[in-house]
PDB file of C-alpha atoms in Angstrom:
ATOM      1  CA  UNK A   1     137.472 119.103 122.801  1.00  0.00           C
ATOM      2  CA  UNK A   2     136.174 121.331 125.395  1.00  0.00           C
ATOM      3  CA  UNK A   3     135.769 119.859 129.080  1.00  0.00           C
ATOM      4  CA  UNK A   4     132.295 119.001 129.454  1.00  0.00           C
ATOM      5  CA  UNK A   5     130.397 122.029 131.746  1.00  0.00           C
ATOM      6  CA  UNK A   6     130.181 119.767 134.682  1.00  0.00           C
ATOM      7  CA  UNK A   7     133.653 119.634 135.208  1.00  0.00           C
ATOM      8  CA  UNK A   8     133.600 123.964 135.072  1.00  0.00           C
ATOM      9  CA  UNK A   9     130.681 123.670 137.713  1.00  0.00           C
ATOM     10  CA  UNK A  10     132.652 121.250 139.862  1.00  0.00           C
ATOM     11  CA  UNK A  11     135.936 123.166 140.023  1.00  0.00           C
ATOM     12  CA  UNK A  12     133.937 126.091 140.526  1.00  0.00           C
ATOM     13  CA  UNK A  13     131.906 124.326 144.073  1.00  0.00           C
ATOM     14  CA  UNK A  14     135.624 123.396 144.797  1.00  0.00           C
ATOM     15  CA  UNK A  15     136.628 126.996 144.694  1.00  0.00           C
ATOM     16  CA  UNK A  16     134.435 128.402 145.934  1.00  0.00           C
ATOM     17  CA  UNK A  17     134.158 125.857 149.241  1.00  0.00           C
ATOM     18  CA  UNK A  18     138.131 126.116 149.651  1.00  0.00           C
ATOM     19  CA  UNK A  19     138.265 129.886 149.489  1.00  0.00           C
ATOM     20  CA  UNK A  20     135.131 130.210 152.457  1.00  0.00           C
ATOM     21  CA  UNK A  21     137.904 128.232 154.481  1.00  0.00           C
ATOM     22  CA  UNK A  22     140.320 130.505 153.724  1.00  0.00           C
ATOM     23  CA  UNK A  23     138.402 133.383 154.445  1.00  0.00           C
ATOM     24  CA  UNK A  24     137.159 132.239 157.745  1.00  0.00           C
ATOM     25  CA  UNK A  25     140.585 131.466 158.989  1.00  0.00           C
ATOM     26  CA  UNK A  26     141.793 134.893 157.847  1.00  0.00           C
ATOM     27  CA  UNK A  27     138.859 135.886 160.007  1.00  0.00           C
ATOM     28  CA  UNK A  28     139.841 133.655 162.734  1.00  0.00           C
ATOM     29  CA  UNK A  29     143.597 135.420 162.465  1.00  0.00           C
ATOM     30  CA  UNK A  30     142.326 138.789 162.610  1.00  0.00           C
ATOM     31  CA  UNK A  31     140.205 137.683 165.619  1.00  0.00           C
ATOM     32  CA  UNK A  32     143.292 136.015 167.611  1.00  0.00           C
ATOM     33  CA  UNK A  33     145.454 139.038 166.875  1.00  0.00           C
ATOM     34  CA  UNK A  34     142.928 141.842 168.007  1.00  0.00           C
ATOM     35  CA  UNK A  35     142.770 139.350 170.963  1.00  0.00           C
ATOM     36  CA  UNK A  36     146.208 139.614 172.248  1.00  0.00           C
ATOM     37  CA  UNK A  37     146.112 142.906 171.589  1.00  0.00           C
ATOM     38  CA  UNK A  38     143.449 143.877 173.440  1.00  0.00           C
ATOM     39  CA  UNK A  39     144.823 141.229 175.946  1.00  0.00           C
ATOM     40  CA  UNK A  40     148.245 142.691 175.828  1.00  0.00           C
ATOM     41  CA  UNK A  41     148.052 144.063 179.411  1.00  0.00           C
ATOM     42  CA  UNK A  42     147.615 140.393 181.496  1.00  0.00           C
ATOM     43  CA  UNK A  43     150.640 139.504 179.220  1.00  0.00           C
ATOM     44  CA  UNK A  44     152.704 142.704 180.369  1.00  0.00           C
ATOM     45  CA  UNK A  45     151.754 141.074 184.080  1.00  0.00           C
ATOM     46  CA  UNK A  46     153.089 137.680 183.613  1.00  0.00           C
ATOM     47  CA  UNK A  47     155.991 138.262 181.553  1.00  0.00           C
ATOM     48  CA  UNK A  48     157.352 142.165 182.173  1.00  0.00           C
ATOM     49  CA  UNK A  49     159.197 143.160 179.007  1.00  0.00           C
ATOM     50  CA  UNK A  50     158.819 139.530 177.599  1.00  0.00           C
ATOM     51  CA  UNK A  51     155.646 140.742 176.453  1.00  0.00           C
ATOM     52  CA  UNK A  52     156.837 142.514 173.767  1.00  0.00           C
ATOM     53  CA  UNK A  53     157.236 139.937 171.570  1.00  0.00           C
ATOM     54  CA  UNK A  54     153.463 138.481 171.965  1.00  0.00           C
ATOM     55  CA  UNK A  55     152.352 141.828 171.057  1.00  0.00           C
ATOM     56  CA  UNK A  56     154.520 141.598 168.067  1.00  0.00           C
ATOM     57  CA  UNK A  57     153.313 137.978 167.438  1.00  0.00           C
ATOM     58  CA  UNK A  58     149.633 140.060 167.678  1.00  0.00           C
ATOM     59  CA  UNK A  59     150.312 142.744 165.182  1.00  0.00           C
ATOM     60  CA  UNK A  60     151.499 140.279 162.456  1.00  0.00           C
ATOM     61  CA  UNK A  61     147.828 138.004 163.043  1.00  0.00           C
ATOM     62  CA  UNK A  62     146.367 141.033 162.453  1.00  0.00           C
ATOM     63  CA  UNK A  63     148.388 142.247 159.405  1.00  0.00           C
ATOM     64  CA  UNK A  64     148.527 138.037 157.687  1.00  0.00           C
ATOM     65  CA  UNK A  65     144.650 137.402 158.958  1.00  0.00           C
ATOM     66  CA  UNK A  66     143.079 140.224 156.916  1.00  0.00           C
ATOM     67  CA  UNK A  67     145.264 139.768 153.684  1.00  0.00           C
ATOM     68  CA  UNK A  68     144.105 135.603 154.237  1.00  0.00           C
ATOM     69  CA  UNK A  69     140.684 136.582 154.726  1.00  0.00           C
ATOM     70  CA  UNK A  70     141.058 139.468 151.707  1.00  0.00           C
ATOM     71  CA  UNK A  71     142.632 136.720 149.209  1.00  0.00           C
ATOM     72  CA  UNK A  72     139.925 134.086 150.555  1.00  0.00           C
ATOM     73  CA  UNK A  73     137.133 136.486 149.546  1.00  0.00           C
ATOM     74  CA  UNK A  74     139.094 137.636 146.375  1.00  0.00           C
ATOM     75  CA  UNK A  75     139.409 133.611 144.931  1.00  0.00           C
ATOM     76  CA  UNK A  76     135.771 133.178 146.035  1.00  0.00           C
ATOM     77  CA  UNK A  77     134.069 136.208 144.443  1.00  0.00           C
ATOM     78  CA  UNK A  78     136.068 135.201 141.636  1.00  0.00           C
ATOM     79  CA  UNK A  79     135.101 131.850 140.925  1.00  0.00           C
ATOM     80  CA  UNK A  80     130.876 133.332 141.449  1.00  0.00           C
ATOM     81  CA  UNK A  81     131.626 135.500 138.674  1.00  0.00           C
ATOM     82  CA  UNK A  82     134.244 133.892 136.691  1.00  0.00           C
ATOM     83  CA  UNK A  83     136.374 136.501 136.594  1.00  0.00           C
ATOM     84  CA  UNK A  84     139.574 135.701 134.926  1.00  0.00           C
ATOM     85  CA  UNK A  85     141.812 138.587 135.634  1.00  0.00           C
ATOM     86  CA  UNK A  86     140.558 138.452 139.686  1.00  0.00           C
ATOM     87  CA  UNK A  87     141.257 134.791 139.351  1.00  0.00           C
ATOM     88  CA  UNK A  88     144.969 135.292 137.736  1.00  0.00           C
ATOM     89  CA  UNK A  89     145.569 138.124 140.846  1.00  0.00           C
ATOM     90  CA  UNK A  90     144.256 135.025 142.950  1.00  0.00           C
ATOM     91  CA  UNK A  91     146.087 132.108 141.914  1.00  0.00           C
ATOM     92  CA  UNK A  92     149.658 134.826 141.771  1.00  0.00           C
ATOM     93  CA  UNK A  93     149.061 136.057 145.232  1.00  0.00           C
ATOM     94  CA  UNK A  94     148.624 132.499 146.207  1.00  0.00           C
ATOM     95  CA  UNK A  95     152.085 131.435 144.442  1.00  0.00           C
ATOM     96  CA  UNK A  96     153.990 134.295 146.421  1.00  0.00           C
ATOM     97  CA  UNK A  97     152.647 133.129 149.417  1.00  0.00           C
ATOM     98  CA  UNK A  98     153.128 129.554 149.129  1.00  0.00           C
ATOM     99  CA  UNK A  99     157.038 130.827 148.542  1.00  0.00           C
ATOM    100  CA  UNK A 100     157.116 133.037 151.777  1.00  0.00           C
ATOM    101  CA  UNK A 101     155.366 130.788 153.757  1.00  0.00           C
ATOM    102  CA  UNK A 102     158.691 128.192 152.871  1.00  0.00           C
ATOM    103  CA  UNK A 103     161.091 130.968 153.508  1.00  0.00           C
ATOM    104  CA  UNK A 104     159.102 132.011 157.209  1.00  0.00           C
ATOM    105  CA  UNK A 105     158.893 128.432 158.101  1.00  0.00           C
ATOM    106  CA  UNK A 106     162.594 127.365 157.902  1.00  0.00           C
ATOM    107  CA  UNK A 107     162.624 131.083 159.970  1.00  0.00           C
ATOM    108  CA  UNK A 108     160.441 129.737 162.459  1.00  0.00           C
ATOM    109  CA  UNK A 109     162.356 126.527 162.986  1.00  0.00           C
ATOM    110  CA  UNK A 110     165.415 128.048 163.790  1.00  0.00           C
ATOM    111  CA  UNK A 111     164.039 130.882 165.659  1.00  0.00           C
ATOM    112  CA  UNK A 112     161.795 128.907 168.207  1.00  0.00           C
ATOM    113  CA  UNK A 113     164.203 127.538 170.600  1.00  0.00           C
ATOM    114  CA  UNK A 114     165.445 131.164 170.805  1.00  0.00           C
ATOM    115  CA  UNK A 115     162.155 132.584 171.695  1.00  0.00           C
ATOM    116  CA  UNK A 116     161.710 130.023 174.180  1.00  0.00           C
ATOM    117  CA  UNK A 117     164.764 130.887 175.900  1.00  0.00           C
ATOM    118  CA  UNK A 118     163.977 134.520 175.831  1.00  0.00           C
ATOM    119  CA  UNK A 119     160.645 134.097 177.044  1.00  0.00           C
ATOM    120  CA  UNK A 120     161.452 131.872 180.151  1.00  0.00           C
ATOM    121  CA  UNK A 121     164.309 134.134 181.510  1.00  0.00           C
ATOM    122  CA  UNK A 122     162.688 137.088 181.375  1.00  0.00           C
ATOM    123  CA  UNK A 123     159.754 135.633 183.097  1.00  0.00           C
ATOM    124  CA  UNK A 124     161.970 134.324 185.355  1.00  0.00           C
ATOM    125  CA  UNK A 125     163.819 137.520 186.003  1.00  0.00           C
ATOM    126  CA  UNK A 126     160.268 139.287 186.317  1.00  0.00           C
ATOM    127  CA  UNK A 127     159.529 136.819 189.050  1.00  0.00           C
ATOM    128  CA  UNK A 128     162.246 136.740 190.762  1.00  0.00           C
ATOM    129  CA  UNK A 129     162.966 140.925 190.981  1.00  0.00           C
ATOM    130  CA  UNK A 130     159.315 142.280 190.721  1.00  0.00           C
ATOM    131  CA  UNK A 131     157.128 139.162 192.745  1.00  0.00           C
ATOM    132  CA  UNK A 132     155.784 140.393 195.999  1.00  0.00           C
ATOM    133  CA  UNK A 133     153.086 137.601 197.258  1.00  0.00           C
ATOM    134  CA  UNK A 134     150.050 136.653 197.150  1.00  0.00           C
ATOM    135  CA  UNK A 135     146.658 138.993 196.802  1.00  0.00           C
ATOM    136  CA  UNK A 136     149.422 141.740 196.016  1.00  0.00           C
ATOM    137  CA  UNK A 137     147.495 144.308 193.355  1.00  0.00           C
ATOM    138  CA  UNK A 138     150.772 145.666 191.419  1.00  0.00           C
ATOM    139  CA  UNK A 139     150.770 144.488 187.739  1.00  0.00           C
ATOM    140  CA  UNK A 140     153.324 141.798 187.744  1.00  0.00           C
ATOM    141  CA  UNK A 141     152.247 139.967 191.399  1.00  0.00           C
ATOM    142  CA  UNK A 142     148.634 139.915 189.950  1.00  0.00           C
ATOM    143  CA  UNK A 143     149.693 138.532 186.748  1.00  0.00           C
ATOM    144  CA  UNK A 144     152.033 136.356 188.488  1.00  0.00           C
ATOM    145  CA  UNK A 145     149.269 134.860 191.153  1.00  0.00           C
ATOM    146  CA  UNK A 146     146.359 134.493 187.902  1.00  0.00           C
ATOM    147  CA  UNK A 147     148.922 132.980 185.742  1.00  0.00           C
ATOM    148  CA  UNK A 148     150.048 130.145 188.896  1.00  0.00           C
ATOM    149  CA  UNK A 149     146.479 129.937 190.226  1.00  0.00           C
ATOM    150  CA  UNK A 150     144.757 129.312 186.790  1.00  0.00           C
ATOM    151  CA  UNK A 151     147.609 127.102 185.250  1.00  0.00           C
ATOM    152  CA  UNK A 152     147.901 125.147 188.465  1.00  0.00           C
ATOM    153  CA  UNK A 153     151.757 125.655 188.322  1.00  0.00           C
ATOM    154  CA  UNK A 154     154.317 127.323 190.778  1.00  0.00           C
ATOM    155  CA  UNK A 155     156.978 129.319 189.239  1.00  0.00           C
ATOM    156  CA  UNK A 156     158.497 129.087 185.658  1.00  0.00           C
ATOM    157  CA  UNK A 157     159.990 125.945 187.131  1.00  0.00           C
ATOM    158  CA  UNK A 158     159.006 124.718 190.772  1.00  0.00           C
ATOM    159  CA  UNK A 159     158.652 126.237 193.838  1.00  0.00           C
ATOM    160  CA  UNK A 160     162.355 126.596 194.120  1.00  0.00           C
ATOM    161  CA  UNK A 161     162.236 129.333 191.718  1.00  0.00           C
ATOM    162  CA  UNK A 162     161.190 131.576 194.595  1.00  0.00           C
ATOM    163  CA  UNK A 163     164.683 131.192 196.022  1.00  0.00           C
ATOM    164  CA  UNK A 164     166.736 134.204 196.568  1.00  0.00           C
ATOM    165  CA  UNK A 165     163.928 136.483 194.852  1.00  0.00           C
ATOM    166  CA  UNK A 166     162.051 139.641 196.414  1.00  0.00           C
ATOM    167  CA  UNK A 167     159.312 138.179 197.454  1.00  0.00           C
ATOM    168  CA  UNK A 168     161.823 135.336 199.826  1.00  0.00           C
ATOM    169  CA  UNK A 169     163.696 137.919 201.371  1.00  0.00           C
ATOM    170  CA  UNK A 170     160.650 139.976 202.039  1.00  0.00           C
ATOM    171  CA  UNK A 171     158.671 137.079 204.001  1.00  0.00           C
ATOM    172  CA  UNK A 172     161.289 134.569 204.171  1.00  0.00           C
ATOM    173  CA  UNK A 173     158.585 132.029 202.709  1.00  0.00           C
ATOM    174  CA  UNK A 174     159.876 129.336 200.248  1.00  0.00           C
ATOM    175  CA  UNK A 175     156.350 130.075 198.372  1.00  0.00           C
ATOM    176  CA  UNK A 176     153.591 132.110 198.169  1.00  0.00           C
ATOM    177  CA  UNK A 177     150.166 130.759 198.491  1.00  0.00           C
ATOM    178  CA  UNK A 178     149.175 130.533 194.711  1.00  0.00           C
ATOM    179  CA  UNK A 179     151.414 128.021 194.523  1.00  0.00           C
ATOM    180  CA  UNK A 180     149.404 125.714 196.662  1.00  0.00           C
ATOM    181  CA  UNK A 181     146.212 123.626 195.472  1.00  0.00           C
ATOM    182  CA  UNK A 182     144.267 124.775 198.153  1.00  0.00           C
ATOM    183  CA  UNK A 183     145.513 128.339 199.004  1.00  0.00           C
ATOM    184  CA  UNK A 184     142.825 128.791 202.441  1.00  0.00           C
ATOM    185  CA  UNK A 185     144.606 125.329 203.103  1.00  0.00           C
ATOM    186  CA  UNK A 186     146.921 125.353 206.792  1.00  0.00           C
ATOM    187  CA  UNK A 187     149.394 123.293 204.878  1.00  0.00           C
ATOM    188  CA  UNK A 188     150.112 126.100 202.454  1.00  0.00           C
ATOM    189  CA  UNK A 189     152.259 127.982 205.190  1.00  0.00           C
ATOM    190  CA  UNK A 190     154.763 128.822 202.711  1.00  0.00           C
ATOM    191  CA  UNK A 191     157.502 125.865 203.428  1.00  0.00           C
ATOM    192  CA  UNK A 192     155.387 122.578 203.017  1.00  0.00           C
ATOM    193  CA  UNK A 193     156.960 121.818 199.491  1.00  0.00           C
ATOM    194  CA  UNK A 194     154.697 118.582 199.795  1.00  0.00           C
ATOM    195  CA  UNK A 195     153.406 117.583 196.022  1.00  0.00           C
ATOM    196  CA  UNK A 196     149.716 117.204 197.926  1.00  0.00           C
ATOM    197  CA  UNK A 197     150.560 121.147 198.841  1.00  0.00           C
ATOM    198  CA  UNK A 198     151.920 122.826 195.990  1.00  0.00           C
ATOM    199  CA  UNK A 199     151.712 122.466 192.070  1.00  0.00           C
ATOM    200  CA  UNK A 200     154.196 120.399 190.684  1.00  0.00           C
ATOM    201  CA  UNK A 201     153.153 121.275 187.073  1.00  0.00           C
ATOM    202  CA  UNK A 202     156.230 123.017 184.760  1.00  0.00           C
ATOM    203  CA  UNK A 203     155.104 126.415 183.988  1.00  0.00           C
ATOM    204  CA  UNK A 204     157.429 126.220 181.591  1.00  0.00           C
ATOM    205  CA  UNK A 205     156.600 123.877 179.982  1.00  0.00           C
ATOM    206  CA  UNK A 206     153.043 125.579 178.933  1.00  0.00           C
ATOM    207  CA  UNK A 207     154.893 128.736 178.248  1.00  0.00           C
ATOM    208  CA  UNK A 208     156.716 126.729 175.442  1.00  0.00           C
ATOM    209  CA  UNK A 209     153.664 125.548 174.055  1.00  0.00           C
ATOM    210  CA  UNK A 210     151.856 128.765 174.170  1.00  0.00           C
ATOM    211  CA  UNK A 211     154.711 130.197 172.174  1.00  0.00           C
ATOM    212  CA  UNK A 212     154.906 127.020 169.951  1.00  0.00           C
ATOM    213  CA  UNK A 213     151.380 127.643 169.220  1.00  0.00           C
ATOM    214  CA  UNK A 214     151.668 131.051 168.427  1.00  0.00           C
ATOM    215  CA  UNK A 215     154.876 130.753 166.067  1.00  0.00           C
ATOM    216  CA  UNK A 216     153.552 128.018 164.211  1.00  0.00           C
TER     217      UNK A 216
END
C-alpha cells in the first residue's frame, strides 16, 4: 500500500525547509571567505607571514560555501519539482560529503594544536623583529597597535613579550602605549607594568580561538 500523500507533502516541507538552511549557510561560507579575503591585508599586519594560512583558511570558505549553497539549492529545487534524478545527484553528493567531512575532521583534530603553535610564534617573531611603537604607520606596527588596542591585550603573551625586541632597544620602554587601558594616561610611561595600567588579557589566548573557530 502506497504511503498516504500527506506523508509525500510532509517530507517534501521537510526538504525543502532543511535544504534553505543549507543554502543559507553555504551563503554565509561564501560570505566569511570573501571576507577574509578582502580582509587579508589587516591579517598580513598582525601576523607577517602567519597570514598565509588565514588566507588559505579563506579560499577553502569560498570553494566549500558555494558547493554547500549549490547542493542546498540543488536538494531544494528538487524536492519543488520532484525530480528524481536531481534528488539521487542530491542525496549521493550528500553521502560523499558526510564521508569527507569524517576524514577532514579527524584532520582537523590533529592538525589544530599545530596551527596554534605556528600561528603564535610567528606572531611573536613579527612582534618582536618588525614592532616599532605606538602611532607608527608601517604595516605590521599598525596592525600590531589595532590588534592590542581593540582586543584590550598586550603582546601575544604580556607585556614582557616586548623584551629584547626592536621596538625595546629602540626606546628602551618595557611597552608601548597600546598596551595600556588608557593610552593619553601619565601612568602609561612605558614601565608601569601595573594591571590598572596595562592589559593583562592573553592575546593568545583569542588567537587560539580565532583559529579554533575558523578550523572547525
Amino acid at each position: 500500500m502506497a504511503p498516504p500523500r500527506s506523508t509525500y507533502a510532509t517530507l517534501k516541507t521537510v526538504m525543502v525547509c532543511f535544504n534553505t538552511v543549507v543554502f543559507v549557510v553555504g551563503c554565509t561560507m561564501l560570505g566569511l571567505g570573501l571576507w577574509i579575503k578582502l580582509g587579508s591585508a589587516s591579517f598580513v599586519r598582525v601576523l607577517g607571514a602567519a597570514s598565509v594560512y588565514f588566507a588559505h583558511v579563506g579560499y577553502f570558505c569560498i570553494v566549500v560555501g558555494s558547493m554547500v549553497a549549490v547542493l542546498g539549492f540543488m536538494g531544494c529545487w528538487g524536492a519543488v519539482k520532484e525530480n528524481r534524478c536531481l534528488l539521487l545527484t542530491y542525496f549521493l553528493t550528500m553521502l560523499v560529503i558526510f564521508i569527507a567531512e569524517i576524514a577532514a575532521a579527524v584532520v582537523i583534530y590533529a592538525f589544530t594544536p599545530f596551527a596554534r603553535s605556528i600561528v603564535l610564534d610567528k606572531s611573536l617573531s613579527a612582534l618582536k623583529k618588525k614592532y616599532s611603537g605606538y602611532k607608527h604607520d608601517d604595516i605590521v606596527s599598525y596592525g600590531w597597535n589595532a590588534f592590542m588596542l581593540k582586543l584590550n591585550c598586550c603582546g601575544v603573551h604580556n607585556y614582557t613579550d616586548f623584551s629584547g625586541s626592536a621596538f625595546q632597544k629602540r626606546t628602551n620602554l618595557t611597552y608601548p602605549k597600546s598596551c595600556c587601558k588608557d593610552p593619553a594616561s601619565s601612568a602609561c610611561n612605558g614601565r608601569n607594568v601595573s594591571s590598572e595600567v596595562i592589559n593583562q588579557e592573553l592575546a593568545a589566548m583569542v588567537v587560539s580561538l580565532m583559529l579554533y573557530v575558523k578550523l572547525r
